Amino acid sequence: MPVNKNAYIRYNILDKCFRNIGKMYFIDDLVETVNEQLKEIDPNLSVSKRQILEDIKFMESSEGFGAEIRRVRYGKQVYYRYENSKFSINNKPLTQEEINSIISAIEVLGKFDGLPQFDWVYEVEALLKNKLGIVNTQQPIVAFDFNRDLQGLSHFKVLYDSIVNKCVLWVRYKSFKDEIPYEFNFHPYHLKEYNNRWFVLGYNESNEKPYWNLALDRIEKIETTNVPYIETSIDWNEYFYDVIGVTRPEGEEPVEVVLSFNLQRAPYVISKPLHPSQKHNYKNDRLEVRIKVIINNELMSTILSFCPDVRVIQPESLKVKFMEIISSYLKE
């Protein structure tokens, strides 16, 4: 049975009382002790005698901690104490279910394998397996689509630290369309992953653009500088809301894009929406999808990935561009 936070706090307080052989804790003493310590955490927290009795019952149960708690008569009252004073709920061995949960958590941490600032994951994994005696002989049950051989990941730590510490970087960068690299001071603001590639956005001093987009795999060299850092007020969640991918063309506004999919593709598009704004309905034996986004290259690439099961209905400019691309493929 799952244990909530407040209950676990009470169990730990009671655990200390039951292990204290130098004091007799009657039921009223237990209630008073628990309430005193709860109020230190939150003045509004308190428990009744009935709750403490239920807590004791749970601690004794197999669903709880299997604790052996004695009721020792003293006059007309009884006080509570562990049968074995060395027992503690915190010394109870992990159940197989708990071990499986930890193994799954370790596998989830493995998602970060390969990113420099997550080197501590290896230490945590080794520590958990060593201290808790966990040996995972099962096949992994969680897998992520992550390419640890991505170029540019060696720059990730410097970029991450520079964002946190507000540090300006000198960058040598060579885009796919440029024959020679160019150099500039860069104020990094935000790291974003898209389609198994990492990008960093920030202020480019050379062109004074406050949301310049760099692909990490195109960065040839990067160094820290002593140049004063210019901060940003951009809300990056809002900035990216109207786009698919990482490119937001300057001056463009969101438009309604209408697409039509055949019935074979419909379940996929419904279960995995193209964009949070997606609305869809069936029309003439096809699925009509409406999204409101800024038109960029990533949108076009997404649409093309559904060929030949997709049609562009509107806007007309996107429809024309789509047909031009398809026609160029047919000519080759």
Coordinates of C-alpha atoms in Angstrom, one line a residue:
M1 CA 0.0 0.0 0.0
P2 CA 1.5 3.4 -0.9
V3 CA 2.4 5.6 2.1
N4 CA 1.8 9.3 1.9
K5 CA 4.4 11.8 3.1
N6 CA 2.6 12.9 6.4
A7 CA 2.0 9.2 7.3
Y8 CA 5.6 8.3 6.8
I9 CA 6.7 11.3 9.0
R10 CA 4.4 9.9 11.8
Y11 CA 5.8 6.4 11.4
N12 CA 9.3 7.7 11.9
I13 CA 8.4 9.6 15.0
L14 CA 6.7 6.6 16.4
D15 CA 9.7 4.4 15.4
K16 CA 12.0 6.6 17.6
C17 CA 9.6 6.3 20.5
F18 CA 9.3 2.6 20.3
R19 CA 13.2 2.3 20.2
N20 CA 13.7 4.5 23.3
I21 CA 14.0 2.0 26.2
G22 CA 14.7 4.9 28.6
K23 CA 11.1 6.2 28.5
M24 CA 7.7 4.7 28.8
Y25 CA 5.4 6.0 26.0
F26 CA 1.7 5.6 26.8
I27 CA -0.8 6.4 24.1
D28 CA -1.3 10.0 25.2
D29 CA 2.5 10.4 25.2
L30 CA 2.7 9.1 21.7
V31 CA -0.1 11.5 20.5
E32 CA 1.6 14.5 22.2
T33 CA 5.1 13.6 20.8
V34 CA 3.8 13.2 17.3
N35 CA 1.8 16.4 17.4
E36 CA 4.7 18.4 18.8
Q37 CA 7.0 17.3 16.0
L38 CA 4.4 17.7 13.3
K39 CA 3.7 21.3 14.4
E40 CA 7.4 22.1 13.8
I41 CA 6.9 21.1 10.2
D42 CA 3.5 22.7 9.7
P43 CA 1.5 24.4 12.5
N44 CA -1.8 23.2 10.9
L45 CA -0.9 19.5 11.2
S46 CA -2.2 17.4 14.1
V47 CA -3.4 13.8 14.7
S48 CA -5.9 12.1 17.0
K49 CA -5.5 9.1 19.4
R50 CA -7.5 7.1 16.9
Q51 CA -5.0 7.9 14.1
I52 CA -2.0 6.9 16.2
L53 CA -3.7 3.6 17.0
E54 CA -4.3 3.0 13.3
D55 CA -0.6 3.9 12.6
I56 CA 0.5 1.4 15.1
K57 CA -1.7 -1.3 13.5
F58 CA -0.3 -0.5 10.1
M59 CA 3.3 -0.6 11.3
E60 CA 2.6 -4.1 12.7
S61 CA 1.0 -5.3 9.5
S62 CA 2.7 -7.2 6.7
E63 CA 1.6 -4.4 4.3
G64 CA 3.5 -2.0 6.6
F65 CA 6.7 -2.8 8.3
G66 CA 6.0 -6.1 10.1
A67 CA 7.1 -4.5 13.4
E68 CA 6.7 -6.5 16.7
I69 CA 5.3 -3.9 19.1
R70 CA 4.8 -4.8 22.8
R71 CA 2.0 -3.5 25.0
V72 CA 3.5 -3.4 28.5
R73 CA 1.1 -3.0 31.3
Y74 CA 2.0 -0.4 33.9
G75 CA -0.8 0.1 36.5
K76 CA -4.0 0.6 34.6
Q77 CA -2.2 1.8 31.4
V78 CA 0.0 0.2 28.8
Y79 CA 3.1 1.7 27.2
Y80 CA 4.4 0.8 23.8
R81 CA 7.9 -0.5 22.9
Y82 CA 9.5 -2.7 20.2
E83 CA 10.1 -6.3 21.2
N84 CA 13.6 -5.8 19.8
S85 CA 15.0 -2.4 20.7
K86 CA 17.4 -2.7 17.7
F87 CA 14.5 -2.9 15.3
S88 CA 13.7 0.1 13.1
I89 CA 11.4 0.6 10.2
N90 CA 14.4 2.2 8.4
N91 CA 16.3 -1.1 8.7
K92 CA 13.6 -3.2 7.1
P93 CA 14.8 -4.9 4.0
L94 CA 13.5 -3.7 0.7
T95 CA 10.6 -5.7 -0.9
Q96 CA 11.1 -7.1 -4.4
E97 CA 8.5 -4.5 -5.6
E98 CA 10.7 -1.7 -4.1
I99 CA 13.8 -3.2 -5.6
N100 CA 12.1 -3.3 -9.0
S101 CA 11.1 0.3 -8.7
I102 CA 14.7 1.4 -7.9
I103 CA 16.0 -0.7 -10.9
S104 CA 13.4 1.1 -13.1
A105 CA 14.5 4.5 -11.7
I106 CA 18.1 3.6 -12.5
E107 CA 17.2 2.8 -16.1
V108 CA 15.3 6.1 -16.4
L109 CA 18.5 7.9 -15.2
G110 CA 20.2 6.1 -18.0
K111 CA 18.5 8.4 -20.4
F112 CA 21.1 10.9 -19.5
D113 CA 24.0 8.6 -20.3
G114 CA 26.4 10.5 -22.5
L115 CA 25.6 14.0 -21.4
P116 CA 28.6 15.5 -19.6
Q117 CA 26.7 17.2 -16.8
F118 CA 25.1 14.0 -15.8
D119 CA 28.3 12.0 -15.1
W120 CA 27.0 11.7 -11.5
V121 CA 24.4 9.2 -12.7
Y122 CA 27.1 6.5 -12.9
E123 CA 28.1 7.2 -9.3
V124 CA 24.4 7.1 -8.1
E125 CA 23.8 3.8 -10.0
A126 CA 26.9 2.2 -8.5
L127 CA 26.1 3.4 -5.0
L128 CA 22.5 2.1 -5.1
K129 CA 23.5 -1.3 -6.4
N130 CA 26.3 -1.6 -3.9
K131 CA 24.6 -0.3 -0.8
L132 CA 21.2 -1.9 -1.4
G133 CA 22.6 -5.1 -2.9
I134 CA 20.8 -4.6 -6.1
V135 CA 22.0 -6.7 -9.1
N136 CA 19.9 -6.2 -12.2
T137 CA 20.0 -9.5 -14.1
Q138 CA 16.8 -8.7 -16.0
Q139 CA 16.6 -7.3 -19.5
P140 CA 16.0 -3.5 -19.5
I141 CA 12.3 -2.6 -19.3
V142 CA 12.8 1.1 -20.3
A143 CA 14.4 2.3 -23.5
F144 CA 14.8 5.8 -24.9
D145 CA 15.6 6.9 -28.4
F146 CA 18.8 8.7 -27.5
N147 CA 22.0 8.8 -29.6
R148 CA 24.9 9.0 -27.3
D149 CA 27.3 9.4 -30.3
L150 CA 25.8 12.8 -31.3
Q151 CA 28.4 15.3 -32.3
G152 CA 28.6 18.5 -30.2
L153 CA 27.7 16.9 -26.9
S154 CA 31.1 17.7 -25.7
H155 CA 30.0 21.4 -25.6
F156 CA 26.9 20.6 -23.6
K157 CA 28.5 21.1 -20.1
V158 CA 30.1 24.4 -21.0
L159 CA 26.8 25.7 -22.4
Y160 CA 24.8 24.4 -19.5
D161 CA 27.1 25.9 -16.9
S162 CA 27.3 29.2 -18.8
I163 CA 23.5 29.5 -18.8
V164 CA 23.4 28.8 -15.0
N165 CA 26.3 31.1 -14.2
K166 CA 25.4 33.8 -16.8
C167 CA 28.7 33.7 -18.7
V168 CA 29.3 34.9 -22.2
L169 CA 31.0 32.5 -24.7
W170 CA 33.3 33.0 -27.7
V171 CA 32.1 30.6 -30.4
R172 CA 33.5 29.4 -33.7
Y173 CA 30.5 28.1 -35.7
K174 CA 30.1 26.6 -39.2
S175 CA 26.6 26.1 -40.5
F176 CA 25.8 23.6 -43.2
K177 CA 25.4 26.4 -45.8
D178 CA 28.7 28.2 -45.0
E179 CA 32.0 27.2 -46.5
I180 CA 34.1 28.8 -43.7
P181 CA 33.3 29.2 -40.0
Y182 CA 32.6 32.5 -38.4
E183 CA 33.3 33.7 -34.8
F184 CA 31.3 35.8 -32.4
N185 CA 30.4 36.4 -28.7
F186 CA 27.3 34.5 -27.6
H187 CA 25.1 34.9 -24.5
P188 CA 23.5 31.5 -24.1
Y189 CA 19.9 31.3 -22.7
H190 CA 18.2 28.0 -23.4
L191 CA 19.1 24.5 -24.5
K192 CA 16.6 22.5 -26.4
E193 CA 16.5 19.0 -28.0
Y194 CA 14.6 18.3 -31.2
N195 CA 14.7 15.3 -33.4
N196 CA 17.7 13.8 -31.6
R197 CA 19.8 17.0 -32.1
W198 CA 20.6 19.6 -29.4
F199 CA 20.4 23.3 -30.0
V200 CA 21.2 26.4 -27.9
L201 CA 19.5 29.7 -28.2
G202 CA 20.9 33.0 -27.1
Y203 CA 22.0 36.5 -28.0
N204 CA 24.5 36.8 -30.9
E205 CA 26.5 40.0 -30.5
S206 CA 27.6 40.1 -34.1
N207 CA 24.1 40.5 -35.4
E208 CA 22.4 41.6 -32.2
K209 CA 19.8 38.8 -32.5
P210 CA 18.4 37.9 -29.0
Y211 CA 17.3 34.4 -30.0
W212 CA 20.0 33.1 -32.3
N213 CA 19.8 29.4 -32.8
L214 CA 22.9 27.2 -32.9
A215 CA 23.1 23.5 -33.5
L216 CA 25.6 22.0 -31.0
D217 CA 27.1 19.6 -33.7
R218 CA 28.0 22.7 -35.8
I219 CA 30.0 24.4 -33.1
E220 CA 33.7 23.9 -33.8
K221 CA 35.1 25.6 -30.7
I222 CA 33.8 27.3 -27.6
E223 CA 35.5 29.3 -24.8
T224 CA 34.4 31.4 -21.9
T225 CA 35.0 35.1 -21.8
N226 CA 34.9 38.0 -19.3
V227 CA 32.4 40.0 -21.4
P228 CA 29.4 41.3 -19.4
Y229 CA 26.4 39.0 -19.7
I230 CA 23.2 40.4 -21.1
E231 CA 20.2 38.7 -19.6
T232 CA 16.9 37.9 -21.3
S233 CA 13.2 38.2 -20.4
I234 CA 12.1 35.7 -23.0
D235 CA 9.7 33.0 -21.8
W236 CA 11.0 30.1 -23.8
N237 CA 8.0 27.9 -23.2
E238 CA 5.9 30.6 -24.8
Y239 CA 8.5 31.3 -27.5
F240 CA 8.3 27.7 -28.7
Y241 CA 4.6 27.2 -28.3
D242 CA 3.7 28.3 -31.8
V243 CA 6.3 26.3 -33.6
I244 CA 7.2 22.8 -34.4
G245 CA 10.9 22.3 -33.8
V246 CA 13.4 25.0 -32.9
T247 CA 13.2 27.6 -35.7
R248 CA 10.9 30.7 -35.3
P249 CA 11.2 32.9 -38.4
E250 CA 11.4 36.5 -37.5
G251 CA 8.3 38.6 -38.0
E252 CA 6.1 35.5 -38.8
E253 CA 2.8 35.0 -37.0
P254 CA 0.9 31.7 -36.4
V255 CA -1.5 30.6 -39.1
E256 CA -4.1 27.8 -39.3
V257 CA -2.7 24.8 -41.2
V258 CA -5.2 22.3 -42.4
L259 CA -4.0 18.8 -43.4
S260 CA -5.8 15.7 -44.6
F261 CA -4.7 12.2 -43.8
N262 CA -5.9 8.8 -45.1
L263 CA -7.6 6.4 -42.7
Q264 CA -4.4 4.3 -42.3
R265 CA -2.5 7.2 -40.8
A266 CA -5.4 8.6 -38.8
P267 CA -4.9 6.6 -35.6
Y268 CA -1.2 7.6 -35.5
V269 CA -2.0 11.3 -35.9
I270 CA -4.7 11.2 -33.3
S271 CA -2.7 9.4 -30.7
K272 CA 0.4 11.5 -31.4
P273 CA -0.7 15.1 -32.2
L274 CA 1.4 17.2 -34.4
H275 CA 1.1 20.2 -32.1
P276 CA -0.7 21.0 -28.8
S277 CA -3.2 23.2 -30.8
Q278 CA -4.3 20.2 -32.9
K279 CA -8.0 19.7 -33.6
H280 CA -9.3 16.9 -35.8
N281 CA -12.4 15.4 -37.2
Y282 CA -13.3 12.9 -39.9
K283 CA -14.4 14.4 -43.2
N284 CA -15.1 12.5 -46.5
D285 CA -13.5 9.3 -45.3
R286 CA -10.3 11.2 -44.3
L287 CA -9.0 12.7 -41.1
E288 CA -8.9 16.5 -41.2
V289 CA -6.3 18.0 -38.9
R290 CA -6.1 21.7 -37.9
I291 CA -3.1 23.2 -36.1
K292 CA -2.2 26.8 -35.5
V293 CA 1.6 27.3 -36.0
I294 CA 4.3 29.4 -37.6
I295 CA 5.4 27.9 -40.9
N296 CA 9.0 26.8 -40.7
N297 CA 11.3 24.2 -42.2
E298 CA 10.5 21.7 -39.3
L299 CA 6.8 21.9 -40.1
M300 CA 7.5 21.1 -43.8
S301 CA 9.7 18.2 -42.8
T302 CA 7.0 16.9 -40.5
I303 CA 4.4 17.0 -43.2
L304 CA 6.7 15.4 -45.8
S305 CA 7.4 12.5 -43.3
F306 CA 3.8 11.5 -43.8
C307 CA 3.9 11.2 -47.6
P308 CA 2.1 9.8 -49.5
D309 CA -0.7 9.7 -46.8
V310 CA -1.1 13.4 -46.4
R311 CA -2.5 16.4 -48.3
V312 CA -2.0 20.0 -47.6
I313 CA -5.4 21.9 -47.7
Q314 CA -4.4 25.3 -46.4
P315 CA -2.8 27.9 -46.4
E316 CA -2.3 28.2 -50.1
S317 CA 1.3 29.2 -49.8
L318 CA 2.2 26.1 -47.8
K319 CA 0.2 23.9 -50.3
V320 CA 2.2 25.4 -53.2
K321 CA 5.5 24.9 -51.5
F322 CA 4.5 21.3 -50.6
M323 CA 3.6 20.6 -54.3
E324 CA 6.8 22.1 -55.5
I325 CA 8.9 19.8 -53.3
I326 CA 6.9 16.7 -54.3
S327 CA 7.3 17.7 -58.0
S328 CA 11.0 18.1 -57.6
Y329 CA 11.2 14.6 -56.2
L330 CA 9.3 13.2 -59.1
K331 CA 11.7 14.8 -61.6
E332 CA 14.8 13.3 -60.1

